[in-house]
Amino acid sequence: MGINFRVDGADPSCKGRIGSFQTPHGVVKTPVFMPVGTYGSVKAMGPEETRALGYGMILANTYHLFLRPGHETIRELGGLHKFMGWDGAILTDSGGFQIFSLKNLCQVSEEGVRFASHLDGSRTLLTPELCVQIQEALGVDVMMVLDQMATPEDPMEKAREAADRSARWAARCLAAKTRREAALFGIVQGGFDPELRVKSATELSAMGFDGLAIGGLSVGEPRETMTAMIEACVPHMPADKPRYLMGVGTPDDLVIAASLGVDMFDCVMPTRNARNGSLFTSAGKVNIRNAQYAKDPAPLDPDCNCPTCARFSRAYLRHLFMSGEILAMRALTTHNLAFYQRTIMAIRAAITEGTLGTWAERLLAPAGEEAP
Amino acid sequence: MGINFRVDGADPSCKGRIGSFQTPHGVVKTPVFMPVGTYGSVKAMGPEETRALGYGMILANTYHLFLRPGHETIRELGGLHKFMGWDGAILTDSGGFQIFSLKNLCQVSEEGVRFASHLDGSRTLLTPELCVQIQEALGVDVMMVLDQMATPEDPMEKAREAADRSARWAARCLAAKTRREAALFGIVQGGFDPELRVKSATELSAMGFDGLAIGGLSVGEPRETMTAMIEACVPHMPADKPRYLMGVGTPDDLVIAASLGVDMFDCVMPTRNARNGSLFTSAGKVNIRNAQYAKDPAPLDPDCNCPTCARFSRAYLRHLFMSGEILAMRALTTHNLAFYQRTIMAIRAAITEGTLGTWAERLLAPAGEEAP
């Protein structure tokens, strides 16, 4: 078994590539962006709507589903795909990121992470083995190893310890895996030190995962730090396995990271921003609360063919948003997810045309440099 | 012009009838139930979804749209249909009910109702003439006259005064109407006194409205009081015009009132109950929060063919609801509206078969009488 990742084309102007891999729930073309469905629902979207926007793979959160409704409940009900009515592919994170970032009284030891539920305070020891068991109970297509991340404030020594422990935990996850049809990805850590990143990437590459992720980025560091870490990792990650940049990012981040050789992305940004009234458009950001849209009959983005732009004016969307209508959340989320999917399609097209490198360079250029 | 109401069949076992009327946005078959779209959106639903459930007419709230975004804004944007992307018929209430029930510092005089906005406290004098102007600016298919209702606690004298004033205001609304293509309905008042109801119905019938509503009911009175008032009004309302019972009600209320000759209904119950987790099913009410559904793989209602029942289990719906997911609101609202539309279809079929009277009697029988 394997996910049969195949590189179908590369952009000579950068490290960008297009490809595909197989899952029990369909072929996934890369680069791919995965909308986030924390509790088994991409917020505000029905599964058929997410699919209709072109998405074939989503991310769900192991930690949240473990606490509610519980992985055994989902297993009894036929697995996460059946539970949520989604027939595309599903990747679950390991839960570690939530445990560390929710700071819910977590204590880390070699054994695992002991944490208190943010819902009822109940205490659990999440070991690498349990992490895999939970994801296997959910029946997802791609599982992630339990890892320990460093924050930008952590001293180098702490980042090194976290990366070393992550590597040991990764090996334990691999050993605990029993479902042949599910893929398991390792996660490169190493904080913000290029050498630690290289060491982590090299160690994890040797373990035989189905793919490798770059973890611990997009946690508040400057963009150049993030791109430096990606550039440090990528050459030491297998070229014949998908590379997944966790929790990233803005549409520009996607372009830049894809040009550095990243194949997979997930981020709450399109869905969360939409619920806050912040929209991505081809003319830049739009905050729908702005009074200037109160009588604006134009669609959010004239260049967008999503159901929201086909149907509703900015004036109506603003009215719905200001009135607290649920339809606002739906319509705005739909638009942002459509924008992200269009960005991904544009990235794939640019790779085919050999222009992704130029596109990324333009985004990375200091402001003003590109003026005529 | 006129709405060309036509009675297409009557049930000999009761006063129930099937019929139809024309609007600039399609033919409406009666009995009809109108979902409520207070702010120009049936809460949690997209317009195409409401349509797909079989609905061809909805209700919107004059008061709320007057305050936000304002009727002139909606007129400038092409009217309410275009604003909200709904191509079916729209009826707007007069706003009076909201003003009186929100108790927002309203002062009633012969001139109209002076009230303070619940949003920003700004003061407005809503006259019968302004009421029609607002609804004409919205461009709706059926407008309602401004009326003054009595509460169950009001003494008879106050109910009489309110009914008399409502009749005078109704005449002023009729005189203020300028849009030939829009229909205008009068509203029968008279509190809970059958004689006042007869007087009001008789007076309004003589004025030549396109249809008549029964207002001021379903405000906390016992069901037998409500049915007694309907029975008092109906014989004195034109048989060749639609009869609309405002703000009613439960599915059983629809059956009973239709058997008494009512043709039109609206109520927030299916949508509001859904958002509170309370569902109508063929086996009775279901509160989706109940722990008994935590692992229940069955659909909400095995006899329902709505998109929610086709797709999601009770366990998943409960999980979504308990997790505060927006999809819960959508899926549950869809189901309740499907249940209401199925009830309406069953009422129409019962009228055709001549069995609505028996159905209504069974619902009205004191508990125990129908066993075994």
PDB file of C-alpha atoms in Angstrom, chain A residues 39-41 43-49 65 68-69 73 76-77 83-85 275 294-297 311-313 315-316 319-320 322-323 325-327 329-330, chain B residues 39-41 43-49 65 68-69 73 76-77 83-85 275 294-297 311-313 315-316 319-320 322-323 325-327 329-330:
ATOM      1  CA  TYR A  39     -15.617  19.298  14.577  1.00  0.00           C
ATOM      2  CA  GLY A  40     -16.337  17.320  11.424  1.00  0.00           C
ATOM      3  CA  SER A  41     -17.956  20.233   9.600  1.00  0.00           C
ATOM      4  CA  LYS A  43     -17.838  25.785   9.396  1.00  0.00           C
ATOM      5  CA  ALA A  44     -21.052  27.073   7.783  1.00  0.00           C
ATOM      6  CA  MET A  45     -20.707  24.731   4.788  1.00  0.00           C
ATOM      7  CA  GLY A  46     -22.618  21.611   3.821  1.00  0.00           C
ATOM      8  CA  PRO A  47     -20.384  18.785   2.559  1.00  0.00           C
ATOM      9  CA  GLU A  48     -21.885  18.952  -0.939  1.00  0.00           C
ATOM     10  CA  GLU A  49     -21.162  22.693  -1.107  1.00  0.00           C
ATOM     11  CA  LEU A  65     -13.256  15.030  17.821  1.00  0.00           C
ATOM     12  CA  ARG A  68     -16.538  15.492  21.379  1.00  0.00           C
ATOM     13  CA  PRO A  69     -18.247  13.253  20.314  1.00  0.00           C
ATOM     14  CA  THR A  73     -18.604   6.982  18.926  1.00  0.00           C
ATOM     15  CA  GLU A  76     -19.358   2.876  15.954  1.00  0.00           C
ATOM     16  CA  LEU A  77     -21.213   5.148  13.560  1.00  0.00           C
ATOM     17  CA  PHE A  83     -20.594  10.513  10.180  1.00  0.00           C
ATOM     18  CA  MET A  84     -20.227  13.846   8.421  1.00  0.00           C
ATOM     19  CA  GLY A  85     -21.506  12.834   5.017  1.00  0.00           C
ATOM     20  CA  ARG A 275     -17.163  34.760   9.693  1.00  0.00           C
ATOM     21  CA  ALA A 294     -24.311  49.741   2.308  1.00  0.00           C
ATOM     22  CA  LYS A 295     -25.779  50.550  -1.091  1.00  0.00           C
ATOM     23  CA  ASP A 296     -23.275  48.780  -3.318  1.00  0.00           C
ATOM     24  CA  PRO A 297     -25.096  46.638  -5.888  1.00  0.00           C
ATOM     25  CA  ARG A 311     -26.439  35.789  -6.443  1.00  0.00           C
ATOM     26  CA  PHE A 312     -25.846  38.482  -3.850  1.00  0.00           C
ATOM     27  CA  SER A 313     -24.754  42.121  -3.831  1.00  0.00           C
ATOM     28  CA  ALA A 315     -25.222  45.654  -0.006  1.00  0.00           C
ATOM     29  CA  TYR A 316     -27.223  42.508   0.784  1.00  0.00           C
ATOM     30  CA  HIS A 319     -27.065  43.815   5.552  1.00  0.00           C
ATOM     31  CA  LEU A 320     -27.054  40.089   6.390  1.00  0.00           C
ATOM     32  CA  MET A 322     -24.906  43.497  10.271  1.00  0.00           C
ATOM     33  CA  SER A 323     -28.204  41.751  11.071  1.00  0.00           C
ATOM     34  CA  GLU A 325     -28.040  36.419   9.794  1.00  0.00           C
ATOM     35  CA  ILE A 326     -26.674  32.881   9.459  1.00  0.00           C
ATOM     36  CA  LEU A 327     -26.840  33.224   5.686  1.00  0.00           C
ATOM     37  CA  MET A 329     -21.700  33.252   7.444  1.00  0.00           C
ATOM     38  CA  ARG A 330     -22.580  30.772   4.721  1.00  0.00           C
TER      39      ARG A 330
ATOM     40  CA  TYR B  39     -34.533  40.682   7.691  1.00  0.00           C
ATOM     41  CA  GLY B  40     -34.951  39.501   4.119  1.00  0.00           C
ATOM     42  CA  SER B  41     -33.525  36.040   4.778  1.00  0.00           C
ATOM     43  CA  LYS B  43     -32.989  32.329   8.858  1.00  0.00           C
ATOM     44  CA  ALA B  44     -30.183  29.870   8.008  1.00  0.00           C
ATOM     45  CA  MET B  45     -31.619  29.173   4.534  1.00  0.00           C
ATOM     46  CA  GLY B  46     -30.463  30.215   1.088  1.00  0.00           C
ATOM     47  CA  PRO B  47     -33.282  31.364  -1.193  1.00  0.00           C
ATOM     48  CA  GLU B  48     -32.773  28.441  -3.561  1.00  0.00           C
ATOM     49  CA  GLU B  49     -33.033  25.997  -0.659  1.00  0.00           C
ATOM     50  CA  LEU B  65     -36.459  46.180   7.078  1.00  0.00           C
ATOM     51  CA  ARG B  68     -32.300  48.148   8.676  1.00  0.00           C
ATOM     52  CA  PRO B  69     -31.242  48.571   5.886  1.00  0.00           C
ATOM     53  CA  THR B  73     -32.051  51.536   0.245  1.00  0.00           C
ATOM     54  CA  GLU B  76     -32.655  51.855  -4.837  1.00  0.00           C
ATOM     55  CA  LEU B  77     -31.231  48.347  -5.073  1.00  0.00           C
ATOM     56  CA  PHE B  83     -32.066  42.417  -2.891  1.00  0.00           C
ATOM     57  CA  MET B  84     -32.480  38.994  -1.336  1.00  0.00           C
ATOM     58  CA  GLY B  85     -32.297  36.910  -4.510  1.00  0.00           C
ATOM     59  CA  ARG B 275     -32.428  26.827  16.002  1.00  0.00           C
ATOM     60  CA  ALA B 294     -25.669  10.700  20.914  1.00  0.00           C
ATOM     61  CA  LYS B 295     -25.077   7.409  19.085  1.00  0.00           C
ATOM     62  CA  ASP B 296     -28.296   7.188  17.091  1.00  0.00           C
ATOM     63  CA  PRO B 297     -27.514   6.411  13.443  1.00  0.00           C
ATOM     64  CA  ARG B 311     -27.793  12.849   4.577  1.00  0.00           C
ATOM     65  CA  PHE B 312     -27.291  13.127   8.311  1.00  0.00           C
ATOM     66  CA  SER B 313     -27.861  10.936  11.371  1.00  0.00           C
ATOM     67  CA  ALA B 315     -25.941  11.466  16.191  1.00  0.00           C
ATOM     68  CA  TYR B 316     -24.227  13.833  13.760  1.00  0.00           C
ATOM     69  CA  HIS B 319     -22.922  16.605  17.647  1.00  0.00           C
ATOM     70  CA  LEU B 320     -23.188  19.639  15.361  1.00  0.00           C
ATOM     71  CA  MET B 322     -23.766  20.643  20.838  1.00  0.00           C
ATOM     72  CA  SER B 323     -20.622  21.957  19.118  1.00  0.00           C
ATOM     73  CA  GLU B 325     -21.796  24.453  14.364  1.00  0.00           C
ATOM     74  CA  ILE B 326     -23.635  26.661  11.876  1.00  0.00           C
ATOM     75  CA  LEU B 327     -24.451  23.576   9.826  1.00  0.00           C
ATOM     76  CA  MET B 329     -28.885  25.525  12.282  1.00  0.00           C
ATOM     77  CA  ARG B 330     -29.101  24.984   8.541  1.00  0.00           C
TER      78      ARG B 330
END
